[in-house]
CSV table of C-alpha atoms in Angstrom, one decimal:
chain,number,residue,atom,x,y,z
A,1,UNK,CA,66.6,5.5,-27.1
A,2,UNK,CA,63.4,7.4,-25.8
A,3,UNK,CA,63.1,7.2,-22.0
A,4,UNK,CA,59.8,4.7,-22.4
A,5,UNK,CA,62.4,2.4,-24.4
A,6,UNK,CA,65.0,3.1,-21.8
A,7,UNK,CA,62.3,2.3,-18.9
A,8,UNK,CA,61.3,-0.9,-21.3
A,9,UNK,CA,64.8,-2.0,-21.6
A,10,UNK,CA,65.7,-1.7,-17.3
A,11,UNK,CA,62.4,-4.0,-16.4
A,12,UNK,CA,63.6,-6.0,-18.4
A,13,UNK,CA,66.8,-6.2,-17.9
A,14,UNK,CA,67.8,-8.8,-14.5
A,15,UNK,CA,68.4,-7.3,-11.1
A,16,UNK,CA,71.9,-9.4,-11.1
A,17,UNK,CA,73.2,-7.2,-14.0
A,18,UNK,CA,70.4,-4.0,-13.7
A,19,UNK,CA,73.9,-2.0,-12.0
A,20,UNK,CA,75.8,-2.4,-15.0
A,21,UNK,CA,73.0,-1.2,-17.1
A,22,UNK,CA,72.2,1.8,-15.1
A,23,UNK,CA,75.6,2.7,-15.6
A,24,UNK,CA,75.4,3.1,-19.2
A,25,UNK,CA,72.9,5.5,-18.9
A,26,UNK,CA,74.4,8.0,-16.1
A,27,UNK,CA,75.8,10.6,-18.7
A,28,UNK,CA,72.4,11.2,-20.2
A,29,UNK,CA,71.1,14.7,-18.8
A,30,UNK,CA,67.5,14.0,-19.5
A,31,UNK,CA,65.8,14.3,-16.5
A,32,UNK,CA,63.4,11.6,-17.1
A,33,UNK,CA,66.2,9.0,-17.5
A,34,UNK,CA,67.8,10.4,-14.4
A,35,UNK,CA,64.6,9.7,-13.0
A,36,UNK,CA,64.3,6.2,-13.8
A,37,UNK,CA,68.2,5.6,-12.9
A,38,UNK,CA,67.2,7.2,-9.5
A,39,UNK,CA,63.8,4.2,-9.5
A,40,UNK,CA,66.0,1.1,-10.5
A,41,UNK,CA,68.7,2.2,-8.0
A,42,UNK,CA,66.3,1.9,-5.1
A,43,UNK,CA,65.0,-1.5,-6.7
A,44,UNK,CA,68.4,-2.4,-6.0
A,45,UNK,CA,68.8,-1.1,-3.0
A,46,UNK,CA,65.9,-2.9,-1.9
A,47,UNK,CA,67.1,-6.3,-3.0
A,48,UNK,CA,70.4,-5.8,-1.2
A,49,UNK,CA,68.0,-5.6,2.0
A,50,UNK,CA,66.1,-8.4,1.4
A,51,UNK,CA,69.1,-10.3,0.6
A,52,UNK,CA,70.9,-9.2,4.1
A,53,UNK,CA,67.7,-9.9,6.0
A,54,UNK,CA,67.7,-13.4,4.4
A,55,UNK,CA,72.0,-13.9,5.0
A,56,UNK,CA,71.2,-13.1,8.3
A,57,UNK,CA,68.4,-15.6,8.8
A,58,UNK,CA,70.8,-18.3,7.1
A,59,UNK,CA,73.5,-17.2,9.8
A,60,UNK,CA,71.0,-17.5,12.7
A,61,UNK,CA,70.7,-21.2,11.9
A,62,UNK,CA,74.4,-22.2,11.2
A,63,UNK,CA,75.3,-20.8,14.9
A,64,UNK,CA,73.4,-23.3,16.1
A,65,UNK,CA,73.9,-26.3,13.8
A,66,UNK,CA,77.5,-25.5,12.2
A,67,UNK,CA,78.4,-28.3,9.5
A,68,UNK,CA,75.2,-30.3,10.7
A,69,UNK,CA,72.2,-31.0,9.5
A,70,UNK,CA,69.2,-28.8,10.9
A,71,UNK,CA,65.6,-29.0,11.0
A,72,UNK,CA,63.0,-26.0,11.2
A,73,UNK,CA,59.9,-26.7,12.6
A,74,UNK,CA,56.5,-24.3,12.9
A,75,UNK,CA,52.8,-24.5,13.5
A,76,UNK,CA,49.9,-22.6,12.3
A,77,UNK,CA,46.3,-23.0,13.8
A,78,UNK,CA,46.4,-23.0,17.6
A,79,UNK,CA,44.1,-20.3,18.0
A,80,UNK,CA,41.2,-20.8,15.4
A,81,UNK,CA,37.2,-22.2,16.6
A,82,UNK,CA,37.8,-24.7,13.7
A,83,UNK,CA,40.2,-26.6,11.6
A,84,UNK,CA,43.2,-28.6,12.5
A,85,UNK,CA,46.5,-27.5,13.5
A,86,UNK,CA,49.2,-27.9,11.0
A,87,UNK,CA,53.0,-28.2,11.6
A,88,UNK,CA,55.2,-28.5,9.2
A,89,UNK,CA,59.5,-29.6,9.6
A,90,UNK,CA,61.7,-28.5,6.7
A,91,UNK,CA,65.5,-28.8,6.1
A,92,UNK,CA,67.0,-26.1,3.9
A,93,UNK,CA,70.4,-26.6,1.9
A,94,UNK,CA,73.4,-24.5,2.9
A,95,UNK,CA,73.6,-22.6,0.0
A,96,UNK,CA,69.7,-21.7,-0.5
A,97,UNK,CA,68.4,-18.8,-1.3
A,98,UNK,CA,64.8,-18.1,-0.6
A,99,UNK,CA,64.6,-14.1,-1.0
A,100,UNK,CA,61.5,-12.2,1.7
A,101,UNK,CA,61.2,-15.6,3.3
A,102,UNK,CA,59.9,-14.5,6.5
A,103,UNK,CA,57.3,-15.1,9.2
A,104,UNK,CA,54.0,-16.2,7.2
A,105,UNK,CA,52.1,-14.0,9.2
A,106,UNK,CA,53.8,-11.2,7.2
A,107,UNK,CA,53.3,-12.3,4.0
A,108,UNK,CA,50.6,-11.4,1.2
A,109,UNK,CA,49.3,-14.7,0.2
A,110,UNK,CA,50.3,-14.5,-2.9
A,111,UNK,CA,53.9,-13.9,-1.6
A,112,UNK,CA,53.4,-17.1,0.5
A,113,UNK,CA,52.3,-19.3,-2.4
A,114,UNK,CA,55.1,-18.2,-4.6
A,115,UNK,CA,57.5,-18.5,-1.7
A,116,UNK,CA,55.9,-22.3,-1.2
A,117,UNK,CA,56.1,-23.3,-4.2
A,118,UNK,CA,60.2,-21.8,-3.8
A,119,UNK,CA,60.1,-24.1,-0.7
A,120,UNK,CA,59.1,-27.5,-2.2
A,121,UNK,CA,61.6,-27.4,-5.1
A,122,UNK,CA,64.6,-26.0,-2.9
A,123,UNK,CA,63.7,-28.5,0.5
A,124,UNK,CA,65.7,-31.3,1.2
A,125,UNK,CA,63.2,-32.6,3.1
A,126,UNK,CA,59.9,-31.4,4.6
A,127,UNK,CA,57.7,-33.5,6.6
A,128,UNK,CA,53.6,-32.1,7.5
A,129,UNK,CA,52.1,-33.1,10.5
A,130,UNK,CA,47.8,-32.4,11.4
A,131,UNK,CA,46.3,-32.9,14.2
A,132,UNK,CA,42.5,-32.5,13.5
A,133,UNK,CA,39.3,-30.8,15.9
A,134,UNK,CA,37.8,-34.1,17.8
A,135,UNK,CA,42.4,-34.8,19.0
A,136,UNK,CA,42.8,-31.4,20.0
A,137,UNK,CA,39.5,-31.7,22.2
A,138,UNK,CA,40.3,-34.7,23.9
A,139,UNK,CA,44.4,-33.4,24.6
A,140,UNK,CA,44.4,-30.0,24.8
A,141,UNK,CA,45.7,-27.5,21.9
A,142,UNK,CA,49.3,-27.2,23.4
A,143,UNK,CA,50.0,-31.2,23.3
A,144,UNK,CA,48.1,-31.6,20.1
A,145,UNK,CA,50.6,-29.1,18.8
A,146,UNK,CA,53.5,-31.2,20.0
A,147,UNK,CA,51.8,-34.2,18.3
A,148,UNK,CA,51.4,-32.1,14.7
A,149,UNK,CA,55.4,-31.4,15.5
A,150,UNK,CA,56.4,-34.9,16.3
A,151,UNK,CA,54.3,-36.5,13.3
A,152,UNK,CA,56.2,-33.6,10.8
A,153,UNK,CA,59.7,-34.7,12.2
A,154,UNK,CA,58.5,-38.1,11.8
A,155,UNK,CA,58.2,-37.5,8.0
A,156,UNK,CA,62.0,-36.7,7.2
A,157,UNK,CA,64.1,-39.4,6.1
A,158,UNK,CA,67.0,-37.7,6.8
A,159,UNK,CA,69.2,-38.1,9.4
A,160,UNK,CA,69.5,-34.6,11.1
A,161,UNK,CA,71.4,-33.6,14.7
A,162,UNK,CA,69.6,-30.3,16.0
A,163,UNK,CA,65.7,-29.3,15.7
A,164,UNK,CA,65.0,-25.7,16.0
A,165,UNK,CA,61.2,-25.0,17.3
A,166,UNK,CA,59.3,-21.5,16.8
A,167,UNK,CA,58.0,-20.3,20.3
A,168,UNK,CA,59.3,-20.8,23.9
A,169,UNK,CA,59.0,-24.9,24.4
A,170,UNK,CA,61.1,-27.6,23.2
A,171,UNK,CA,58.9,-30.6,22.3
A,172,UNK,CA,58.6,-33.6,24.8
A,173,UNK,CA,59.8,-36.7,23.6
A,174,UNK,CA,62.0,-36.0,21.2
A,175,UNK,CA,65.5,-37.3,21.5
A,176,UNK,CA,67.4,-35.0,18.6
A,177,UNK,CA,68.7,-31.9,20.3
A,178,UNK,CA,66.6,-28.9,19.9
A,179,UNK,CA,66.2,-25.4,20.4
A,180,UNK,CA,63.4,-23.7,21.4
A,181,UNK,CA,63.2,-19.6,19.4
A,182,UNK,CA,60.8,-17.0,20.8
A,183,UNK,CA,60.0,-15.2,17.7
A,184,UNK,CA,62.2,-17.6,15.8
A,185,UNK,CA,60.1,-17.5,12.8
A,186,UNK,CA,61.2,-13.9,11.9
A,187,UNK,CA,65.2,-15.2,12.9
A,188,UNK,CA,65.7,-18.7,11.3
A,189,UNK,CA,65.3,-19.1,7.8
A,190,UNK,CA,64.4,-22.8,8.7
A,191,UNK,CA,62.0,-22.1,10.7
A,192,UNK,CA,60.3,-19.6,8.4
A,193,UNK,CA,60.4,-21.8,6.2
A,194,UNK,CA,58.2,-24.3,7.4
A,195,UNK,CA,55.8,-21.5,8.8
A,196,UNK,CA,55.2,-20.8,4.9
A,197,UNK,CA,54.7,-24.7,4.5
A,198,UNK,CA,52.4,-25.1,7.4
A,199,UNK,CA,50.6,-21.4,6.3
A,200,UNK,CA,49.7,-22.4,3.0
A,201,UNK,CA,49.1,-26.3,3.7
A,202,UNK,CA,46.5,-25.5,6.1
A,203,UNK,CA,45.0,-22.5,4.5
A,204,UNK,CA,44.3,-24.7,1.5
A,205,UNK,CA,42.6,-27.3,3.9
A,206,UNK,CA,39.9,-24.5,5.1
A,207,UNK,CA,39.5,-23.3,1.4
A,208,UNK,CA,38.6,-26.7,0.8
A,209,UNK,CA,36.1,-27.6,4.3
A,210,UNK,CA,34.3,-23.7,3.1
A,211,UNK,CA,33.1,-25.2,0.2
A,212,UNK,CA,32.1,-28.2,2.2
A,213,UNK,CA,30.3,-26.4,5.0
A,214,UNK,CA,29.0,-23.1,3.3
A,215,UNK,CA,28.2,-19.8,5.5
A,216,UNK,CA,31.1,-20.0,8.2
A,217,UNK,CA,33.5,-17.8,5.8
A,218,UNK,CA,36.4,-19.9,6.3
A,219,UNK,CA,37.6,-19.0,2.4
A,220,UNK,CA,38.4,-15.7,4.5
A,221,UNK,CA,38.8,-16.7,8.1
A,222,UNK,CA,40.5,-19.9,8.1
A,223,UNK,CA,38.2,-21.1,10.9
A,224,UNK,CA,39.4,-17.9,12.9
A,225,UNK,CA,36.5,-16.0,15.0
A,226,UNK,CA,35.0,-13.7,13.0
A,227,UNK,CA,31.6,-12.0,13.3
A,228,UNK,CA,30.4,-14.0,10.2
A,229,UNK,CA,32.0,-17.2,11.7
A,230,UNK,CA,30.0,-16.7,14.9
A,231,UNK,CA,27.6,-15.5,13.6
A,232,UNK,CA,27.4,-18.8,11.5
A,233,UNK,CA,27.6,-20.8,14.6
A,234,UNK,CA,24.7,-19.5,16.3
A,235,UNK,CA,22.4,-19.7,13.2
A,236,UNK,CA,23.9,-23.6,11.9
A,237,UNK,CA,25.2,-24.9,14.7
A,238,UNK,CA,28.7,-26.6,14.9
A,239,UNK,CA,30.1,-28.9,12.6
A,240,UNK,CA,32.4,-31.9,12.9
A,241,UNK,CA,35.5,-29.4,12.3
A,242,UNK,CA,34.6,-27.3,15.1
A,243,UNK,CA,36.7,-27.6,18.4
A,244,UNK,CA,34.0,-28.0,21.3
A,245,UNK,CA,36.3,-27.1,23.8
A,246,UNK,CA,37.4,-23.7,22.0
A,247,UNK,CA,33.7,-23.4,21.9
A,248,UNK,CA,33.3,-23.7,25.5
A,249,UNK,CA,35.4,-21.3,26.4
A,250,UNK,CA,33.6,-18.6,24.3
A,251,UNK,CA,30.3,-19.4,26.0
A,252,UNK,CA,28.5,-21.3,23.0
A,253,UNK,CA,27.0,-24.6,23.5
């Protein structure tokens, strides 16, 4: 074989067997196949991280819900001018495996929609909760974020014993056990999980409102203040999806 067959043969060949293959080729000389046995070792390399990064995440959880069921549970969309916020509650199976699952935030989008999509089929349940502008106004962001939290727990019909929460408050009247995890979407693979859910469900939502109410960029900025987004404001006005009191704050009437 010529090393552009060779190279052909290893993309082709899966990462679960690639070792085995790049073993048959370790007594060739050529430099270029050393080359390439040099490249596929480091894609295996980097899967063996990014399956250790994701056993660790799956251990995080079981420490704190050993042989019980478990609940993740994140928000996205406490900080943006416009737009609701969006939590999602998602319980993983034991034996899942959801490879550079992670905080959202540190995902390409195109990451997060494939790792979505990864979600919804794997899930054993996953429950959305949105809490829209004209709410969030009239309670205050934090306790609409609770509300988003309690109508996403609200949405599994499974009976589950421990709730583990991103950030560094439990959430008020719920009577399940829960944990509160600073940072916990980078830790629990629950809870990353349903950062991806509650990334991409509300992401989709803006991309939808932009074509709605043209000129604020929200395709880009997801309602987010941006120099085009205020710069929208002060030449449009407000719309209906805008949060009045976030508004306030920054000094626009």
């Amino acid at each position: 074989m010529n090393i552009k067959e060779i190279d052909e043969l290893l993309k082709k060949t899966d990462i679960e067997n690639l070792g085995q293959v790049l073993s048959s080729f370790e007594a060739d000389e050529r430099s270029g196949v050393q080359k390439l046995i040099v490249k596929y070792k480091k894609k295996i390399e980097q899967l063996e991280s990014i399956r250790a990064e994701w056993e660790l995440r799956m251990a995080f959880d079981q420490a704190f819900a050993a042989h019980q069921v478990l609940v993740g549970i994140d928000e996205v969309g406490r900080g943006p001018l416009a737009g609701p916020v969006v939590a999602a509650a998602v319980i993983l199976p034991p034996q899942v495996e959801l490879l550079g699952l992670k905080d959202s935030k540190k995902l390409s989008s195109q990451k997060r929609e494939a790792l979505y999509q990864e979600i919804q089929e794997a899930a054993i349940a996953i429950g959305i909760g949105i809490v829209d502008a004209p709410r969030i106004d009239e309670i205050n962001i934090l306790q609409a974020t609770f509300e988003a939290m309690r109508q996403a727990l609200s949405q599994i019909p499974n009976d589950y014993e421990c709730v583990l929460v991103d950030g560094n408050k439990e959430i008020p009247q719920i009577m399940s056990r829960q944990h509160a995890i600073i940072g916990g979407d980078n830790k629990s693979a629950s809870i990353a999980a349903a950062s991806v859910v509650a990334k991409v469900t509300r992401d989709r939502m803006m991309d939808q409102y932009a074509k709605i109410y043209k000129g604020y960029d929200w395709e880009s900025n997801k309602g987010y203040g941006s120099s085009k987004h205020y710069d929208a404001i002060r030449s449009q006005g407000i719309t209906p999806l805008h949060r009045k009191s976030f508004l306030k704050n920054e000094g626009i009437d």
